[in-house]
XYZ file of N, CA and C in Angstrom:
552
model
N 61.078 82.782 -56.551
C 60.695 81.641 -57.517
C 59.950 81.795 -58.153
N 58.960 81.747 -56.964
C 57.594 81.410 -57.252
C 56.691 82.281 -58.018
N 56.887 83.784 -57.830
C 56.775 85.000 -59.078
C 56.730 84.079 -60.469
N 58.899 83.555 -60.557
C 59.072 83.381 -62.090
C 58.266 82.069 -62.336
N 57.961 80.813 -60.637
C 57.592 80.158 -61.585
C 55.794 80.136 -62.007
N 55.149 81.386 -61.671
C 54.133 81.952 -61.933
C 54.076 82.562 -63.778
N 54.523 83.023 -63.698
C 55.156 83.020 -65.262
C 55.868 82.811 -66.247
N 56.294 81.764 -65.531
C 56.691 80.901 -66.384
C 58.229 80.704 -66.850
N 59.204 81.381 -65.673
C 60.057 81.840 -66.247
C 60.855 81.091 -65.071
N 60.437 80.026 -64.699
C 61.826 79.597 -63.725
C 62.641 79.560 -64.294
N 63.195 79.202 -65.915
C 64.187 79.069 -66.104
C 65.032 79.842 -66.477
N 64.925 81.249 -65.753
C 66.223 82.385 -65.618
C 66.510 81.810 -64.190
N 66.472 81.205 -63.084
C 67.577 81.486 -62.181
C 67.551 80.097 -62.303
N 67.415 78.753 -63.450
C 68.118 77.658 -63.698
C 69.380 78.073 -64.817
N 69.203 78.871 -65.879
C 70.040 79.908 -66.471
C 71.520 80.343 -65.881
N 70.401 80.883 -64.699
C 71.634 81.650 -64.075
C 72.955 81.304 -63.032
N 71.869 80.018 -62.735
C 72.296 79.119 -62.101
C 74.002 77.916 -62.795
N 73.364 77.991 -63.896
C 74.669 77.217 -64.906
C 74.982 77.961 -65.564
N 75.012 79.965 -65.417
C 76.131 80.037 -66.131
C 76.578 80.751 -64.589
N 77.238 81.000 -63.417
C 77.038 81.218 -62.755
C 77.993 79.646 -62.452
N 78.178 78.760 -62.643
C 78.611 77.875 -62.447
C 79.716 77.205 -63.730
N 79.896 77.966 -65.358
C 80.250 77.725 -66.081
C 81.541 78.759 -65.641
N 81.254 79.699 -65.310
C 82.182 81.457 -64.858
C 82.668 80.944 -63.902
N 82.475 79.687 -62.687
C 83.378 79.391 -61.346
C 84.749 78.289 -61.939
N 84.372 77.338 -63.257
C 85.235 76.477 -63.490
C 86.279 77.185 -64.416
N 85.174 77.932 -65.176
C 86.787 79.008 -66.662
C 87.381 79.872 -65.796
N 87.127 80.379 -64.565
C 87.853 81.481 -63.675
C 87.662 82.624 -64.560
N 87.044 83.007 -65.077
C 86.426 84.104 -65.198
C 85.914 85.108 -64.265
N 85.758 86.629 -64.359
C 85.729 87.573 -63.469
C 84.274 87.693 -63.255
N 83.464 86.910 -64.507
C 82.066 87.153 -64.230
C 81.500 86.053 -62.618
N 82.546 85.341 -62.418
C 81.325 85.020 -61.030
C 81.631 85.758 -60.020
N 82.275 86.524 -59.683
C 82.547 87.832 -58.791
C 81.403 88.396 -58.805
N 81.149 89.040 -60.353
C 80.450 89.631 -60.849
C 79.079 88.793 -60.315
N 78.384 87.538 -60.721
C 77.170 87.144 -59.861
C 77.267 87.043 -58.060
N 78.440 87.371 -57.348
C 78.427 87.155 -56.460
C 77.645 88.888 -56.332
N 78.738 89.503 -56.498
C 78.017 91.305 -56.108
C 76.764 90.963 -56.689
N 76.243 90.655 -57.684
C 74.990 90.935 -57.691
C 73.959 90.059 -56.821
N 74.614 88.880 -56.203
C 73.553 88.964 -55.650
C 73.754 89.409 -54.000
N 74.633 89.928 -53.628
C 74.811 90.640 -52.330
C 73.644 92.530 -52.781
N 74.087 92.719 -53.773
C 72.746 94.330 -53.972
C 71.876 93.638 -53.827
N 70.813 92.998 -54.543
C 69.748 92.266 -54.360
C 69.483 92.562 -52.915
N 69.826 91.501 -51.976
C 70.055 91.753 -50.767
C 69.907 92.754 -50.124
N 71.156 93.567 -50.420
C 71.201 94.654 -49.667
C 70.529 96.300 -50.116
N 70.249 95.654 -51.217
C 68.628 96.741 -51.234
C 66.993 96.414 -51.309
N 67.083 95.426 -51.311
C 65.524 94.387 -50.752
C 65.827 95.075 -48.926
N 66.783 94.717 -48.664
C 67.218 94.823 -47.259
C 66.791 96.720 -46.845
N 67.540 97.195 -47.502
C 67.332 98.677 -47.330
C 65.588 99.007 -47.523
N 65.211 99.057 -48.739
C 63.619 98.980 -49.249
C 62.858 98.424 -48.367
N 62.981 97.269 -47.566
C 61.745 97.170 -46.009
C 62.174 98.087 -45.462
N 63.283 98.166 -44.815
C 63.848 99.205 -43.506
C 63.080 100.523 -43.897
N 63.354 100.656 -45.166
C 63.169 102.378 -45.192
C 61.331 102.951 -45.000
N 60.753 101.240 -45.525
C 59.700 101.212 -45.604
C 58.884 101.103 -44.158
N 59.633 100.256 -43.014
C 58.762 100.154 -41.733
C 59.183 101.540 -40.981
N 59.952 102.243 -41.412
C 60.644 103.323 -41.235
C 59.359 104.509 -41.329
N 58.910 104.188 -42.488
C 57.821 105.766 -42.926
C 57.104 106.231 -41.540
N 55.997 107.035 -42.154
C 55.156 107.381 -40.292
C 53.779 106.963 -40.644
N 53.066 105.992 -40.098
C 51.940 104.962 -39.448
C 51.339 105.578 -40.871
N 51.093 106.730 -41.001
C 49.440 107.307 -42.306
C 50.150 107.650 -43.661
N 51.117 107.168 -43.770
C 52.367 107.322 -45.007
C 52.369 105.515 -45.210
N 52.401 104.416 -43.989
C 52.735 103.259 -44.654
C 51.186 102.317 -45.313
N 50.011 103.606 -44.138
C 48.610 102.735 -44.934
C 48.753 102.825 -46.094
N 49.084 103.788 -46.965
C 49.235 103.283 -48.530
C 49.481 102.842 -48.952
N 49.622 102.014 -49.398
C 50.326 100.826 -50.095
C 51.296 101.090 -51.475
N 50.399 102.358 -51.759
C 51.438 102.615 -53.863
C 52.114 103.453 -53.380
N 51.909 104.605 -51.806
C 53.278 105.239 -51.716
C 54.249 104.982 -51.329
N 54.077 103.836 -50.734
C 54.585 102.538 -49.360
C 55.830 101.745 -50.642
N 54.991 101.865 -52.370
C 55.743 101.054 -53.078
C 56.882 102.137 -53.842
N 56.123 103.132 -53.990
C 56.865 104.414 -54.837
C 58.537 104.529 -53.864
N 57.988 104.381 -52.353
C 58.935 104.866 -51.357
C 60.384 103.362 -51.561
N 59.365 102.062 -51.794
C 60.800 101.207 -52.322
C 60.861 101.286 -53.464
N 60.459 101.554 -53.818
C 61.438 102.187 -55.495
C 62.650 102.658 -55.320
N 62.131 103.951 -54.450
C 63.678 105.405 -54.370
C 64.567 104.571 -53.624
N 64.389 103.829 -52.768
C 65.232 103.664 -52.129
C 66.076 102.204 -52.557
N 65.622 101.607 -53.775
C 65.418 100.046 -53.773
C 66.955 100.267 -55.215
N 65.989 101.374 -55.808
C 66.413 101.357 -57.446
C 67.863 100.917 -57.372
N 68.824 101.830 -57.318
C 69.907 102.089 -57.199
C 70.861 100.769 -57.185
N 69.816 100.185 -56.577
C 70.689 98.765 -55.528
C 70.455 97.435 -57.191
N 69.529 97.891 -57.514
C 69.305 97.032 -58.546
C 69.412 97.556 -59.519
N 69.390 98.236 -60.435
C 70.122 98.875 -61.208
C 71.687 97.818 -61.156
N 72.346 98.053 -60.112
C 73.462 97.529 -59.842
C 73.839 96.336 -60.118
N 72.848 95.986 -59.598
C 72.972 94.049 -59.464
C 72.683 94.017 -60.629
N 72.079 94.595 -62.249
C 71.575 94.005 -63.734
C 72.379 94.505 -63.924
N 73.903 94.904 -63.552
C 74.802 95.769 -63.787
C 76.212 94.999 -63.935
N 76.213 94.388 -62.492
C 77.400 93.727 -62.094
C 77.553 92.886 -62.915
N 76.924 91.791 -63.407
C 77.425 90.774 -64.219
C 77.307 90.979 -66.033
N 77.306 92.170 -66.171
C 77.386 93.076 -67.514
C 78.779 93.334 -66.980
N 79.436 93.588 -65.924
C 80.170 94.696 -66.414
C 81.326 93.623 -66.095
N 81.139 92.280 -65.397
C 81.930 91.172 -65.573
C 82.141 90.870 -66.788
N 81.254 90.880 -67.488
C 80.993 89.941 -68.898
C 82.052 90.916 -69.316
N 81.905 92.020 -69.265
C 82.550 93.049 -70.609
C 84.611 92.960 -69.810
N 85.007 92.972 -68.843
C 85.640 92.890 -68.047
C 86.350 91.162 -68.827
N 85.825 90.576 -68.774
C 86.112 89.479 -69.016
C 86.507 89.457 -70.983
N 85.875 90.029 -71.740
C 86.055 89.951 -72.576
C 87.029 91.154 -73.171
N 87.539 92.159 -72.404
C 88.554 93.064 -72.100
C 90.167 91.668 -72.247
N 89.821 91.142 -70.852
C 91.051 90.496 -70.752
C 91.044 89.313 -72.207
N 90.327 89.021 -72.595
C 90.514 88.236 -73.988
C 91.244 88.844 -75.167
N 90.774 89.907 -74.894
C 91.147 90.421 -76.303
C 89.886 90.648 -77.206
N 88.954 91.102 -77.292
C 87.797 91.333 -78.006
C 87.015 92.419 -77.093
N 86.366 93.406 -78.832
C 85.638 94.146 -78.581
C 84.786 93.937 -78.399
N 84.563 95.095 -77.094
C 83.229 95.281 -76.590
C 81.973 96.143 -77.464
N 81.339 95.421 -77.805
C 80.128 96.624 -79.356
C 79.253 96.809 -78.240
N 78.003 96.230 -78.013
C 76.500 96.467 -77.813
C 76.296 96.543 -76.574
N 77.104 95.910 -75.486
C 77.050 95.987 -74.214
C 77.759 97.482 -73.841
N 78.368 98.727 -74.414
C 77.276 99.938 -73.843
C 76.407 100.826 -73.969
N 76.081 99.992 -75.196
C 74.140 100.846 -75.325
C 73.600 100.257 -74.066
N 73.491 98.831 -73.640
C 72.661 98.348 -72.556
C 73.248 98.865 -71.232
N 74.807 98.910 -70.514
C 74.705 99.295 -70.211
C 74.381 101.250 -69.571
N 74.725 101.804 -70.471
C 74.180 103.318 -70.336
C 72.192 102.850 -70.414
N 72.174 102.777 -71.142
C 70.140 102.332 -70.953
C 69.982 101.222 -69.905
N 70.668 100.657 -69.225
C 69.714 100.604 -67.896
C 69.945 101.175 -66.949
N 71.151 101.612 -66.788
C 71.687 103.270 -65.712
C 70.372 104.397 -66.264
N 70.246 104.156 -67.482
C 68.584 105.543 -67.892
C 67.514 104.964 -67.519
N 67.354 103.638 -67.694
C 65.742 103.137 -67.083
C 65.936 103.199 -64.892
N 66.773 103.269 -64.796
C 67.151 103.475 -62.818
C 66.620 105.487 -62.806
N 67.534 106.110 -63.634
C 67.031 106.967 -63.427
C 65.912 107.416 -63.344
N 65.374 106.987 -64.402
C 63.463 107.428 -64.742
C 63.265 107.158 -64.097
N 62.945 105.361 -63.059
C 62.162 105.182 -62.348
C 62.892 105.778 -60.800
N 64.112 106.597 -60.427
C 63.885 106.805 -59.672
C 63.594 108.693 -59.053
N 63.932 108.677 -60.598
C 63.453 110.548 -61.012
C 61.619 110.591 -60.882
N 61.054 108.696 -60.866
C 59.101 109.548 -60.980
C 59.461 109.054 -59.659
N 59.996 107.997 -59.488
C 59.320 107.716 -57.446
C 59.274 108.887 -56.194
N 60.845 109.579 -56.943
C 60.896 111.442 -56.382
C 59.763 112.708 -56.787
N 59.147 112.026 -58.383
C 58.575 112.858 -58.206
C 57.270 112.896 -57.782
N 56.863 111.290 -57.197
C 55.292 111.186 -57.299
C 55.638 111.614 -55.591
N 56.815 111.490 -54.809
C 56.865 111.287 -53.407
C 56.603 113.278 -53.502
N 57.347 114.260 -54.204
C 57.329 115.505 -53.743
C 55.871 115.231 -54.287
N 55.169 115.206 -55.834
C 53.528 115.665 -55.291
C 52.990 115.053 -54.316
N 53.175 113.964 -53.470
C 52.006 114.044 -52.474
C 52.252 114.538 -51.051
N 53.461 115.342 -51.342
C 53.676 116.495 -49.971
C 53.029 118.098 -50.130
N 52.754 117.656 -51.960
C 52.345 119.046 -52.272
C 53.012 119.986 -52.562
N 53.998 119.392 -52.770
C 55.479 120.540 -53.770
C 55.388 120.009 -55.344
N 54.744 120.786 -55.936
C 54.596 120.508 -57.820
C 55.646 121.057 -58.154
N 55.931 122.160 -58.180
C 57.073 122.879 -59.155
C 58.987 121.600 -58.888
N 58.925 121.268 -57.749
C 59.315 120.074 -57.350
C 59.511 119.807 -57.412
N 58.363 118.331 -58.184
C 58.343 117.010 -58.565
C 58.427 116.895 -59.675
N 57.989 117.483 -60.578
C 57.961 118.083 -61.796
C 59.110 118.017 -62.379
N 60.469 119.218 -61.586
C 61.566 119.537 -62.241
C 62.136 118.479 -62.344
N 62.100 117.882 -61.081
C 63.165 116.699 -60.347
C 62.511 115.082 -62.363
N 61.235 115.282 -61.970
C 60.739 114.248 -63.393
C 60.905 115.147 -65.138
N 61.543 115.808 -64.963
C 61.875 116.555 -66.180
C 63.610 116.132 -66.265
N 63.940 116.652 -65.086
C 65.446 116.390 -65.523
C 66.340 115.083 -65.195
N 65.678 114.158 -64.865
C 65.437 112.748 -64.687
C 65.946 111.921 -66.446
N 64.057 112.968 -66.846
C 63.841 112.282 -68.196
C 65.249 112.527 -68.958
N 65.515 113.740 -68.627
C 66.474 114.632 -69.491
C 67.669 114.080 -70.035
N 68.440 113.684 -68.432
C 68.928 113.187 -68.618
C 69.625 111.657 -68.462
N 68.000 110.675 -68.407
C 68.178 109.010 -69.237
C 68.082 109.561 -70.734
N 68.208 110.608 -71.538
C 67.651 110.398 -72.506
C 69.212 110.653 -73.100
N 69.734 111.511 -72.633
C 71.428 112.066 -72.808
C 71.924 111.024 -71.863
N 71.362 110.346 -71.629
C 72.990 108.722 -71.484
C 72.761 107.483 -72.465
N 70.995 107.310 -72.795
C 70.662 106.664 -73.642
C 71.212 106.581 -75.120
N 71.255 108.176 -75.600
C 72.007 108.559 -76.576
C 73.597 108.136 -76.569
N 74.254 108.649 -75.160
C 75.125 108.527 -75.527
C 75.770 106.992 -75.625
N 75.226 106.276 -74.506
C 75.368 104.804 -74.724
C 75.769 103.925 -76.536
N 73.600 104.711 -76.922
C 73.991 104.255 -78.439
C 75.129 104.923 -79.612
N 75.466 105.733 -79.009
C 76.639 106.654 -79.802
C 77.957 106.186 -79.786
N 77.783 105.641 -78.497
C 79.391 104.980 -77.823
C 79.107 103.424 -78.653
N 78.176 102.328 -78.972
C 78.315 101.670 -79.625
C 78.419 101.410 -80.849
N 77.680 102.477 -82.116
C 77.393 102.559 -83.229
C 79.431 102.986 -83.321
N 79.980 103.621 -82.246
C 81.048 104.076 -82.800
C 81.967 103.198 -82.770
N 82.063 101.612 -82.052
C 82.772 101.182 -81.837
C 82.179 99.624 -82.718
N 80.873 99.709 -83.587
C 80.586 99.020 -84.561
C 81.358 99.518 -85.965
N 81.156 100.855 -86.158
C 81.982 100.681 -86.926
C 83.313 101.064 -86.746
N 84.306 101.167 -86.192
C 85.614 100.958 -85.948
C 86.215 98.886 -85.863
N 85.044 98.431 -85.286
C 85.360 97.045 -85.472
C 85.050 96.584 -86.950
N 83.581 97.484 -88.114
C 84.286 96.537 -89.520
C 84.987 97.939 -90.034
N 85.224 98.169 -90.182
C 86.967 99.103 -90.522
C 87.799 97.773 -90.061
N 88.250 97.825 -89.362
C 89.503 96.496 -88.737
C 89.120 95.315 -89.858
N 87.474 94.787 -89.512
C 87.487 93.710 -90.711
C 88.080 93.725 -91.702
N 87.041 95.154 -92.396
C 87.583 95.358 -93.007
C 88.738 95.564 -93.962
N 89.925 96.279 -93.385
C 91.574 96.029 -93.885
C 91.995 94.832 -93.264
N 90.770 93.917 -91.709
C 92.343 92.782 -92.081
C 91.471 91.594 -94.193
N 90.329 92.324 -93.960
C 90.491 90.961 -95.419
C 91.085 91.552 -96.622
N 91.012 93.100 -96.818
C 91.665 93.701 -97.686
C 93.298 93.660 -97.573
N 93.696 92.687 -96.108
C 94.970 92.449 -96.229
C 94.820 91.304 -96.504
N 94.533 90.132 -96.062
C 94.516 89.474 -96.032
C 94.309 88.782 -98.540
N 93.350 89.691 -98.658
C 93.078 89.367 -100.650
C 94.390 89.906 -100.773
N 95.581 90.705 -100.604
C 96.175 91.127 -101.130
C 97.822 90.642 -101.407
N 97.472 89.420 -99.405
C 98.765 88.726 -100.101
C 98.554 87.466 -100.197
N 96.924 87.061 -100.471
C 96.850 85.961 -101.276
C 97.184 86.203 -102.940
N 96.329 87.346 -103.561
C 97.248 87.545 -104.742
C 99.059 88.351 -104.493
N 99.130 87.976 -103.675
C 100.757 87.977 -104.503
C 101.118 86.883 -104.177
N 100.843 86.067 -103.603
C 101.075 84.305 -104.235
C 100.586 83.603 -105.186
N 99.487 84.128 -105.390
C 99.141 83.675 -106.598
C 100.408 84.489 -108.496
N 100.692 85.580 -107.702
C 101.810 86.008 -109.097
C 103.155 85.671 -108.412
């Protein structure tokens, strides 16, 4: 909260609390997703701190390497925490019969970002141990995987958007045909 307050973004916490309250009152799945988000954040942070404290003393003295280990241990927990409310919203949209369009690109982009951060941290760890080929290979593969994931998300989003537009055009054509039939 202090970090968000210092950045002038304390409204994010207020908006999250308001969103949680609204989803609780409306009985949507997203309330459970918010609880999952909190659990993922706590579990990830705990795992990162515990992993950092188990490092050898000469490693813990290097703060940058400690941060890299922390990122490596927490990134998937934090990515899950970001994805949980999004997936909850997507499930609510499915239940309500709405079309899911732009959310697909966001899901894939978040996963791709997590892959890049994990690959970068793993690369730095391998490089610090003196194994350059393995470090560069992991970095290359994670970036390639992230690009493929992002491209896949964008393509799915485009496909869903074009399907939605096609349905809208067919619906408008049907309404116009009915209206012209009524006029005749």
